[in-house]
XYZ file of C-alpha atoms in Angstrom:
274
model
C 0.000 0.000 0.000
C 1.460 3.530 -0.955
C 0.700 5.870 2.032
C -0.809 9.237 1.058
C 2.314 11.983 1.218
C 1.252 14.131 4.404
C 1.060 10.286 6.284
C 4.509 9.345 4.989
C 6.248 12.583 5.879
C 3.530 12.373 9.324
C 5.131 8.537 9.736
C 8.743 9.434 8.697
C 9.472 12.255 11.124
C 8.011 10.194 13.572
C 10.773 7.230 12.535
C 13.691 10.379 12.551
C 12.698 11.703 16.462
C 12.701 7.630 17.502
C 16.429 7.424 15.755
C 17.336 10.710 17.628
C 15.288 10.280 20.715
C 17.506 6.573 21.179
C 20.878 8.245 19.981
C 20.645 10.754 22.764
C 19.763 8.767 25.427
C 22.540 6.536 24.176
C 24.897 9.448 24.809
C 23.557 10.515 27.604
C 24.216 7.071 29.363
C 28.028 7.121 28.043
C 28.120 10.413 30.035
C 27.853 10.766 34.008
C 27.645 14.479 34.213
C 24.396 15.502 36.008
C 22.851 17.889 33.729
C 25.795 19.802 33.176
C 25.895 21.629 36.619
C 29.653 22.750 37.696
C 31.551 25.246 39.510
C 32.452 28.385 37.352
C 35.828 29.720 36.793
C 38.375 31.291 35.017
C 40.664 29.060 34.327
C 41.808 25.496 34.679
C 41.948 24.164 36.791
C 39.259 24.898 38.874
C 40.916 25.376 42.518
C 38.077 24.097 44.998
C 38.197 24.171 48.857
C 37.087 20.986 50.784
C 36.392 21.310 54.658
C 37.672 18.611 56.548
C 34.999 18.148 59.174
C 35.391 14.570 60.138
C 36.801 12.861 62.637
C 40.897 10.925 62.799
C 38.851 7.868 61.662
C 37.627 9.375 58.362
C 40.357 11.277 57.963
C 42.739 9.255 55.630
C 39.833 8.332 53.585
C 38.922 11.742 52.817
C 42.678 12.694 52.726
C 42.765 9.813 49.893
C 39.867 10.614 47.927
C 40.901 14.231 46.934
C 44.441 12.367 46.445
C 42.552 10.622 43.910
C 40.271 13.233 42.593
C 43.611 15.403 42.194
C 45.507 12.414 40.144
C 43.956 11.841 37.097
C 44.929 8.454 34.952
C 44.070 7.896 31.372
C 46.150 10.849 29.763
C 43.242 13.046 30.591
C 43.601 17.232 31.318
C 44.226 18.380 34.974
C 40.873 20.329 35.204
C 40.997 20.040 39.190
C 42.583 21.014 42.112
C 40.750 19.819 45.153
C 42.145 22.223 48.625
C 41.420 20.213 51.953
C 40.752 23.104 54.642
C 39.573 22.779 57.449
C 36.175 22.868 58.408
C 33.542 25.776 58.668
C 30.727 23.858 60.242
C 29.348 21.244 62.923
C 29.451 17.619 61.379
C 26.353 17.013 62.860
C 24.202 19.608 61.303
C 27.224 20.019 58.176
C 25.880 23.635 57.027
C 27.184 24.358 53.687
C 29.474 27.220 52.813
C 29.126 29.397 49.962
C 32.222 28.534 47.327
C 33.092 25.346 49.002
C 32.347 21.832 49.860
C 31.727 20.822 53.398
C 32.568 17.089 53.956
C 31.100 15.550 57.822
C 31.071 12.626 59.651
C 28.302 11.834 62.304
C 25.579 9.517 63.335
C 22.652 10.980 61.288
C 20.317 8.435 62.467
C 18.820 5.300 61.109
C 17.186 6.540 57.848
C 18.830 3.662 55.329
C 21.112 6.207 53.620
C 24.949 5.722 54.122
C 25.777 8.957 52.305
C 24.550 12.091 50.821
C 25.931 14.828 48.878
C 24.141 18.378 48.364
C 24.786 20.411 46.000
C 23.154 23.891 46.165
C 22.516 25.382 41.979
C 22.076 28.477 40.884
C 21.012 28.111 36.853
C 24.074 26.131 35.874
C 26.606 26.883 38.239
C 27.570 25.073 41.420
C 27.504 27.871 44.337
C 28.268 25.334 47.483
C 28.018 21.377 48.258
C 27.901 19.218 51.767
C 28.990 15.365 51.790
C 27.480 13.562 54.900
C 29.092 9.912 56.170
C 26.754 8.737 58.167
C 28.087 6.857 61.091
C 25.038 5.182 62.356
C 25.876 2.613 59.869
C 29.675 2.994 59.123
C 30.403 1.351 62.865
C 28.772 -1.495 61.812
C 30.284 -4.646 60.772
C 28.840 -4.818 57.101
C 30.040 -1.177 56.594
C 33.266 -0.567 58.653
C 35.803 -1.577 55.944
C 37.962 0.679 53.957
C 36.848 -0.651 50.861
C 32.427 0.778 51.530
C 34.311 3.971 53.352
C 36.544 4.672 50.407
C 33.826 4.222 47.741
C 31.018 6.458 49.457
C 33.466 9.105 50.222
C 34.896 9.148 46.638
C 31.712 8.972 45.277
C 29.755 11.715 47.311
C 32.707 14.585 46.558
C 32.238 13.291 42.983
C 28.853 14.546 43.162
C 29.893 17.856 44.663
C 31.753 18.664 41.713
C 29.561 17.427 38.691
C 29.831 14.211 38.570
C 26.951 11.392 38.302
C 27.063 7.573 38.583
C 28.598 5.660 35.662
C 25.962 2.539 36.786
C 23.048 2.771 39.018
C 22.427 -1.350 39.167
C 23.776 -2.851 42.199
C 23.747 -6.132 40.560
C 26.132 -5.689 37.613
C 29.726 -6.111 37.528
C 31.738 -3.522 38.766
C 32.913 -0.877 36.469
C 36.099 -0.107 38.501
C 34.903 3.110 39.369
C 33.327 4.799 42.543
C 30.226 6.418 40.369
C 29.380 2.929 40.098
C 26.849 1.420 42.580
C 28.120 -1.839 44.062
C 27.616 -4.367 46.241
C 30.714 -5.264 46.476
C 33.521 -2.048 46.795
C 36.095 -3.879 46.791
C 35.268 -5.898 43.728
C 37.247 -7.237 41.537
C 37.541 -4.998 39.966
C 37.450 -2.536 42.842
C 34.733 0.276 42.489
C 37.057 2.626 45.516
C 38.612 5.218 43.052
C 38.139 7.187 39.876
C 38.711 5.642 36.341
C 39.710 6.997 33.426
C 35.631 7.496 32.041
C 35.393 9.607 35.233
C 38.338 11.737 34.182
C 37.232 11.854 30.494
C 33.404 13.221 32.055
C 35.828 15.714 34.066
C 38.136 17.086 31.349
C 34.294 17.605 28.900
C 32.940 19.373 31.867
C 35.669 21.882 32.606
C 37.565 21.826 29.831
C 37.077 24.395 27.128
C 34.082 26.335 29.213
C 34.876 28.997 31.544
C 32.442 31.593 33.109
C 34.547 34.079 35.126
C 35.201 33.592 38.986
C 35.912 31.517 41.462
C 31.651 31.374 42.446
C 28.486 31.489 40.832
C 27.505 35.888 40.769
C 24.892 36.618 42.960
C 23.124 34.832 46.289
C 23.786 31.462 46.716
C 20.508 30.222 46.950
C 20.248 29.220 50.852
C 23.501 29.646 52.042
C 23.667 28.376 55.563
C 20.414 26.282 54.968
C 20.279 22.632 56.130
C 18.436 20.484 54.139
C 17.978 17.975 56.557
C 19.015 13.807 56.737
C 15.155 13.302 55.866
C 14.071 12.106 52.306
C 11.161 14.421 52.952
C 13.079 17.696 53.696
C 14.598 17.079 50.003
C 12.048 17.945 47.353
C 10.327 16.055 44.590
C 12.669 12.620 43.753
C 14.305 12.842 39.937
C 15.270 9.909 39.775
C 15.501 5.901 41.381
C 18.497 3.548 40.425
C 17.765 0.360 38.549
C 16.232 -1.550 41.363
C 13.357 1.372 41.975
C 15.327 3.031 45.039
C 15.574 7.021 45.093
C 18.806 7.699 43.895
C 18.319 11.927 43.146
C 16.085 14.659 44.474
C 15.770 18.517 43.600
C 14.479 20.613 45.634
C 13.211 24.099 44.413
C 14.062 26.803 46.321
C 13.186 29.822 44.489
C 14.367 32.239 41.944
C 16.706 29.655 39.774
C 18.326 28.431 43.333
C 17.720 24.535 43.927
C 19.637 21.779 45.665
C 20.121 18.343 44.709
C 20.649 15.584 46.657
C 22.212 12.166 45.701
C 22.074 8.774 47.899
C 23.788 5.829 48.504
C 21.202 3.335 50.370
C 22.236 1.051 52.674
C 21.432 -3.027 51.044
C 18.910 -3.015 54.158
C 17.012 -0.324 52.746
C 17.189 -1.097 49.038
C 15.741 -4.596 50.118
C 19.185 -6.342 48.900
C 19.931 -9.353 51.478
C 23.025 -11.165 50.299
């Protein structure tokens, strides 16, 4: 049967958004940057300050992750340089600090998350971000191993800086990278440090652009604000990881100023029993 022309051309753009409907999200999965959000600047590479607010126990594995974050392997650009200071804020309430990233330790309570980052937005740019390791679980035995502390810490400051998760199914194999989500950190192939995809994500994001300062012009959107340790303090949910467990929320908080916040679930609370 010959289709009448306005049908064909009705049926043939529908076949041509399909193609380029599937090659974007195709792209978009080879790329773990979280809707392009970043820190501005003016040149590489971006100097960023981290406060060190946890305790001598977290301490090397924070110490080690900007090591890491500062290193980068696959022959890719140095478009980072990650400044441990120390800390503006109690870990137990881990108020952010416009132009920085707060990192904290403390028992935040039983709520099935192991760690969080914030990240406060306004438009595009990155203004300030908090990581939270949350002890409640981290002194337990399933949790209090170098390999699930180096992984959540690596991967939370990822998320401070621009980064998303490479793989959100806890049940593949490990990627090698900490943006991947694991049940087992320590692998093989271990999922504790950056690879050379997360490096690659890096270098697109902060590359070529630059936007001129060291922090986003104008109010930063809630600085001093706590979000809370409560799913329901942090907006609408964005997104849930393969298995159906909230892995992103945004919460809106007026005039182009948001803050996202990205989980790492205990297997407890994402139902997982080994």
């Amino acid at each position: 049967m010959v289709l009448p022309s306005v049908h064909r051309r009705h049926v043939l753009a529908a076949v041509a958004a399909c193609i380029l409907f599937a090659a974007f999200t195709t792209v978009a999965y080879a790329s773990h940057s979280w809707g392009g959000f970043h820190w501005p600047r003016s040149a590489n590479p971006l100097t960023l300050n981290v406060g060190d607010n946890v305790s001598s126990v977290w301490d090397p594995y924070l110490d080690g992750a900007i090591a890491d974050w500062n290193t980068p392997v696959g022959g890719y650009a140095d478009v980072m340089n990650l400044v441990e200071v120390t800390g503006a804020t109690r870990p137990k309430t881990c108020k952010p600090t416009a132009g920085r990233v707060e990192v904290c330790n403390s028992r935040y309570g039983n709520n099935g998350w192991l760690g969080i980052a914030q990240v406060w937005v306004s438009g595009t740019h990155i203004t300030q971000a908090t990581t939270k390791l949350n002890d409640t679980y981290f002194t337990t035995a399933t949790y209090n191993t170098p390999a699930w502390r180096r992984l959540v810490t690596c991967q939370e400051i990822a998320h401070d800086f621009g980064l998303d998760h490479q793989d959100e199914n806890f049940s593949n194999a490990n990627v090698g990278s900490c943006m991947d989500y694991t049940n087992d950190p320590d692998g093989p192939p271990s999922n504790e440090h950056p690879n050379a995809h997360d490096f690659e994500q890096l270098e697109a994001i902060y590359g070529g652009h630059f936007d001129g300062g060291a922090s986003a012009p104008g109010g930063t959107g809630g600085n001093g604000q706590d979000i809370g340790d409560d799913p329901s303090t942090w907006g609408q949910l964005r997104r849930s990881d393969a298995h159906g467990k909230p892995a992103l929320y945004e919460r809106d908080l007026g005039n182009g100023h948001k803050v996202f916040t990205f989980v790492v679930w205990t297997e407890e609370a994402r139902g997982h029993h080994e």
